[in-house]
CSV table of C-alpha atoms in Angstrom, one decimal:
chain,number,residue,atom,x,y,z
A,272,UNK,CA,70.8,8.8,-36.3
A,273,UNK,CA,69.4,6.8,-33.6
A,274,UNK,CA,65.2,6.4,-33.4
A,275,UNK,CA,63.7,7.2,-29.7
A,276,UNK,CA,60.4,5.3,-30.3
A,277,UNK,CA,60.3,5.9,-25.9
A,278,UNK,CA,58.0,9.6,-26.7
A,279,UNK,CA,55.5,7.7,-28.9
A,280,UNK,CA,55.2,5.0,-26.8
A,281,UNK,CA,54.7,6.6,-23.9
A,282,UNK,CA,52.3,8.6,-25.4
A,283,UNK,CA,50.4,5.8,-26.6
A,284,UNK,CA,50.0,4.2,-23.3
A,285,UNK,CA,49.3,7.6,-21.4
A,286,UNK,CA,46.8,7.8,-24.3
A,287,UNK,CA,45.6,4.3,-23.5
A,288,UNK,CA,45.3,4.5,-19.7
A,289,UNK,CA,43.2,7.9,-19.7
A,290,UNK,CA,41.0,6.3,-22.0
A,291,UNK,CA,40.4,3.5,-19.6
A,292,UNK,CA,40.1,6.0,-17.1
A,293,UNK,CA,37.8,7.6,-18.6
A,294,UNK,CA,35.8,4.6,-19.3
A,295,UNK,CA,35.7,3.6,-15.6
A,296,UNK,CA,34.9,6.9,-14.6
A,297,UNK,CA,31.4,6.9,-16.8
A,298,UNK,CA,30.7,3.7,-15.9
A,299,UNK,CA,30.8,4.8,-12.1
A,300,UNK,CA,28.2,7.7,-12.1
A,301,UNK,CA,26.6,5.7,-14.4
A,302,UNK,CA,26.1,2.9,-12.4
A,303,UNK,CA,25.6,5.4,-9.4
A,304,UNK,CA,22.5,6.6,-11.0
A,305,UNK,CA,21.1,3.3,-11.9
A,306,UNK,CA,21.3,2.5,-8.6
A,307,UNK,CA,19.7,5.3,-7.5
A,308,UNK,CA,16.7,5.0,-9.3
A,309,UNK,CA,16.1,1.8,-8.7
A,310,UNK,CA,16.4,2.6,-4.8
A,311,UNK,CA,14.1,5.3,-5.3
A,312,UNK,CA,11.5,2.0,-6.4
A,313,UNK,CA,12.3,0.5,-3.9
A,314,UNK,CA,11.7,2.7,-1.6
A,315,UNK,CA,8.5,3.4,-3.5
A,316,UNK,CA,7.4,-0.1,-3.5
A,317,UNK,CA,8.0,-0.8,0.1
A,318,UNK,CA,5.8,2.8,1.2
A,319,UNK,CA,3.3,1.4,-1.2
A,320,UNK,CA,2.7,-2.1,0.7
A,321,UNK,CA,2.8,-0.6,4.0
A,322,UNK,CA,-0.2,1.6,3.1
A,323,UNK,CA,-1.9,-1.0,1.2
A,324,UNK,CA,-1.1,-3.4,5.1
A,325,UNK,CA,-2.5,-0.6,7.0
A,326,UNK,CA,-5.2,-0.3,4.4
A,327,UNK,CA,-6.3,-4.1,4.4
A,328,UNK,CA,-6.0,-3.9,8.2
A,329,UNK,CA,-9.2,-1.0,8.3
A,330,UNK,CA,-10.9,-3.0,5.9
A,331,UNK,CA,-10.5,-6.1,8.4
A,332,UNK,CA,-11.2,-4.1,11.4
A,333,UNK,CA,-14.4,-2.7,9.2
A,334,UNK,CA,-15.5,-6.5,9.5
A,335,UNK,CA,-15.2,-6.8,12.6
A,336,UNK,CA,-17.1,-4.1,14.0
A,337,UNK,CA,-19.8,-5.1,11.6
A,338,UNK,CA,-19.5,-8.6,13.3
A,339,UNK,CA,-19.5,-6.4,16.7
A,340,UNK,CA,-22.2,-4.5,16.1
A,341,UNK,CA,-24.6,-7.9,15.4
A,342,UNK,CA,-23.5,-9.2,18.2
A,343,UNK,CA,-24.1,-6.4,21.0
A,344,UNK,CA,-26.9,-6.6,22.6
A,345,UNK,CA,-25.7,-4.2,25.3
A,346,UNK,CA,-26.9,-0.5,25.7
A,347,UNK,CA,-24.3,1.0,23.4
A,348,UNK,CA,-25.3,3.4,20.8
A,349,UNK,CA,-25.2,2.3,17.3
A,350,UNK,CA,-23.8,5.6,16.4
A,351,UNK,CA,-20.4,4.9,18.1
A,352,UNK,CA,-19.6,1.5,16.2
A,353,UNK,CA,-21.2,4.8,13.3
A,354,UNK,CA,-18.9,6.7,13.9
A,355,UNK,CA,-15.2,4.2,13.9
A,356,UNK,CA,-16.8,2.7,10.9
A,357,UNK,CA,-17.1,6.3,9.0
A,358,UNK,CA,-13.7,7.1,10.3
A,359,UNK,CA,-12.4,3.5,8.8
A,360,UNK,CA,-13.9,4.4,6.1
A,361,UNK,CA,-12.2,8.0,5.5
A,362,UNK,CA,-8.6,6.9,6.6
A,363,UNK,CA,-9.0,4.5,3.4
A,364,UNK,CA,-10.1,6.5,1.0
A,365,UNK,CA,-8.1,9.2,2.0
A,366,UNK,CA,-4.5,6.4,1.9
A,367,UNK,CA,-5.9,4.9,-1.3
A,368,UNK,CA,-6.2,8.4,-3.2
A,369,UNK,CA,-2.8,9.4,-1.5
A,370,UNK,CA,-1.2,6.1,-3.4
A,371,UNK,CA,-2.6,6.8,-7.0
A,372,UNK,CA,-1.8,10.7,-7.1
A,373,UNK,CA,1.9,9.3,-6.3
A,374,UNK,CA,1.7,6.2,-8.7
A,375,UNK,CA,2.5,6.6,-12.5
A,376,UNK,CA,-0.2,8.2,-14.7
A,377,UNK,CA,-0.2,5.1,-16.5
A,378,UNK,CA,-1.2,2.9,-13.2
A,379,UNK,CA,-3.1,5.8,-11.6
A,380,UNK,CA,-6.5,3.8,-12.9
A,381,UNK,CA,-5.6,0.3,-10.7
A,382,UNK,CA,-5.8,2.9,-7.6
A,383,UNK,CA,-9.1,4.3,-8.8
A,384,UNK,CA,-10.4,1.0,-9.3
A,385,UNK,CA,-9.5,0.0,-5.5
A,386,UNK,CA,-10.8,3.3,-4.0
A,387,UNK,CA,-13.8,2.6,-6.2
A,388,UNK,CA,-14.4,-1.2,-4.6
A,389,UNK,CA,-13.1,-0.1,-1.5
A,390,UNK,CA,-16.0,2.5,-1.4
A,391,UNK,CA,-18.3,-0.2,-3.1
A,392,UNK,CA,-17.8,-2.8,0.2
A,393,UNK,CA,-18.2,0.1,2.8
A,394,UNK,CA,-21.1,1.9,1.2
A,395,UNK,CA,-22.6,-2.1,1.4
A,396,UNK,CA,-21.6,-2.4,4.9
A,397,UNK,CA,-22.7,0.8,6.3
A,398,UNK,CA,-26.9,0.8,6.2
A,399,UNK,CA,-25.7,-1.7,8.9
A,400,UNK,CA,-25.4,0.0,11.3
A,401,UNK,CA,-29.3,1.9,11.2
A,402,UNK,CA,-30.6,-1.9,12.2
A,403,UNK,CA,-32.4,-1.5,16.0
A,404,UNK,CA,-31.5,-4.5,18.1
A,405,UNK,CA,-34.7,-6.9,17.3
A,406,UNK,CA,-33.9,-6.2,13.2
A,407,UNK,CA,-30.7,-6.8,14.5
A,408,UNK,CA,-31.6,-10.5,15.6
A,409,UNK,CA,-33.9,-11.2,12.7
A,410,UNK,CA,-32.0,-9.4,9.4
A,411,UNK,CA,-28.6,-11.1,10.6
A,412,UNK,CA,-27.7,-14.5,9.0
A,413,UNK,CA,-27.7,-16.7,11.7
A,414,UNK,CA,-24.6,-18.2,10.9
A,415,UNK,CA,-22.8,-14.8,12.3
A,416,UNK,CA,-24.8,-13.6,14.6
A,417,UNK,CA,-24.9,-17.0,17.1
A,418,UNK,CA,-22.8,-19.5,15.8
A,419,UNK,CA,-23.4,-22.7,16.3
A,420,UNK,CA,-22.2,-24.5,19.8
A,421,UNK,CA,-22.3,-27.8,20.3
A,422,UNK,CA,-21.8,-29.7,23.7
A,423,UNK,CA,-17.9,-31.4,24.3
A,424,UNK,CA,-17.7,-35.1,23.8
């Protein structure tokens, strides 16, 4: 009686290779979820610093028409340099609260603490822009509103 090991072994190696395949296969949608999720931060992370740019631009562009505003001494009515700075202000509270209702609950308090000193700096700034032209002159640190000019060498 001859032995045909042959059945076994091949079904020892078709056992083998499914296995593998099997593997392989798990590891792939594995993987492919992994890297979804981390391309969802990503994706995340970048939004969040383009709002927190454009946010930091307002905030800058706040400045400056603060810095405008001492320095006109034209006709123009306080109320429209008002007005861009209330705007300014709105935009960035409204992208700030936008950021921390799509941030984790856990981190949803570092956006409250911006809005808050966001608010904080504007609510500073804006009394401002009530100042007639002479308190305007008088109330404004000299430094900003005429700087200092001093004759070429």
């Amino acid at each position: 009686m001859k032995k045909q090991t042959w059945p076994v072994f091949l079904f020892g190696m078709g056992s083998l290779l499914f296995l593998i395949l099997a593997a392989g296969v798990a590891a792939l949608r594995q993987s492919a979820k992994v890297f979804n999720e981390v391309y969802e931060l990503q994706e995340s992370y970048e939004h969040t610093g383009q709002v927190l740019t454009v946010v930091q631009e307002r905030l800058l562009e706040a400045s400056f028409l603060v810095r405008d505003f001492l320095l006109d001494n034209g006709p123009r009515p306080a109320q429209d340099y008002a007005k861009r700075f209330a705007a300014l202000h709105a935009e960035s509270d409204h992208d700030v609260s936008q950021l921390g209702s799509r941030a984790a609950p856990d981190q949803r308090y570092k956006f409250t603490q911006l809005k808050d000193a966001i608010d904080s700096y504007l609510d500073y700034l804006e009394p401002i822009f009530t100042w007639s032209l002479v308190e305007r002159r008088t109330r404004a640190p000299s430094s900003t509103a005429r700087p200092p000019v001093s004759p070429r060498s």
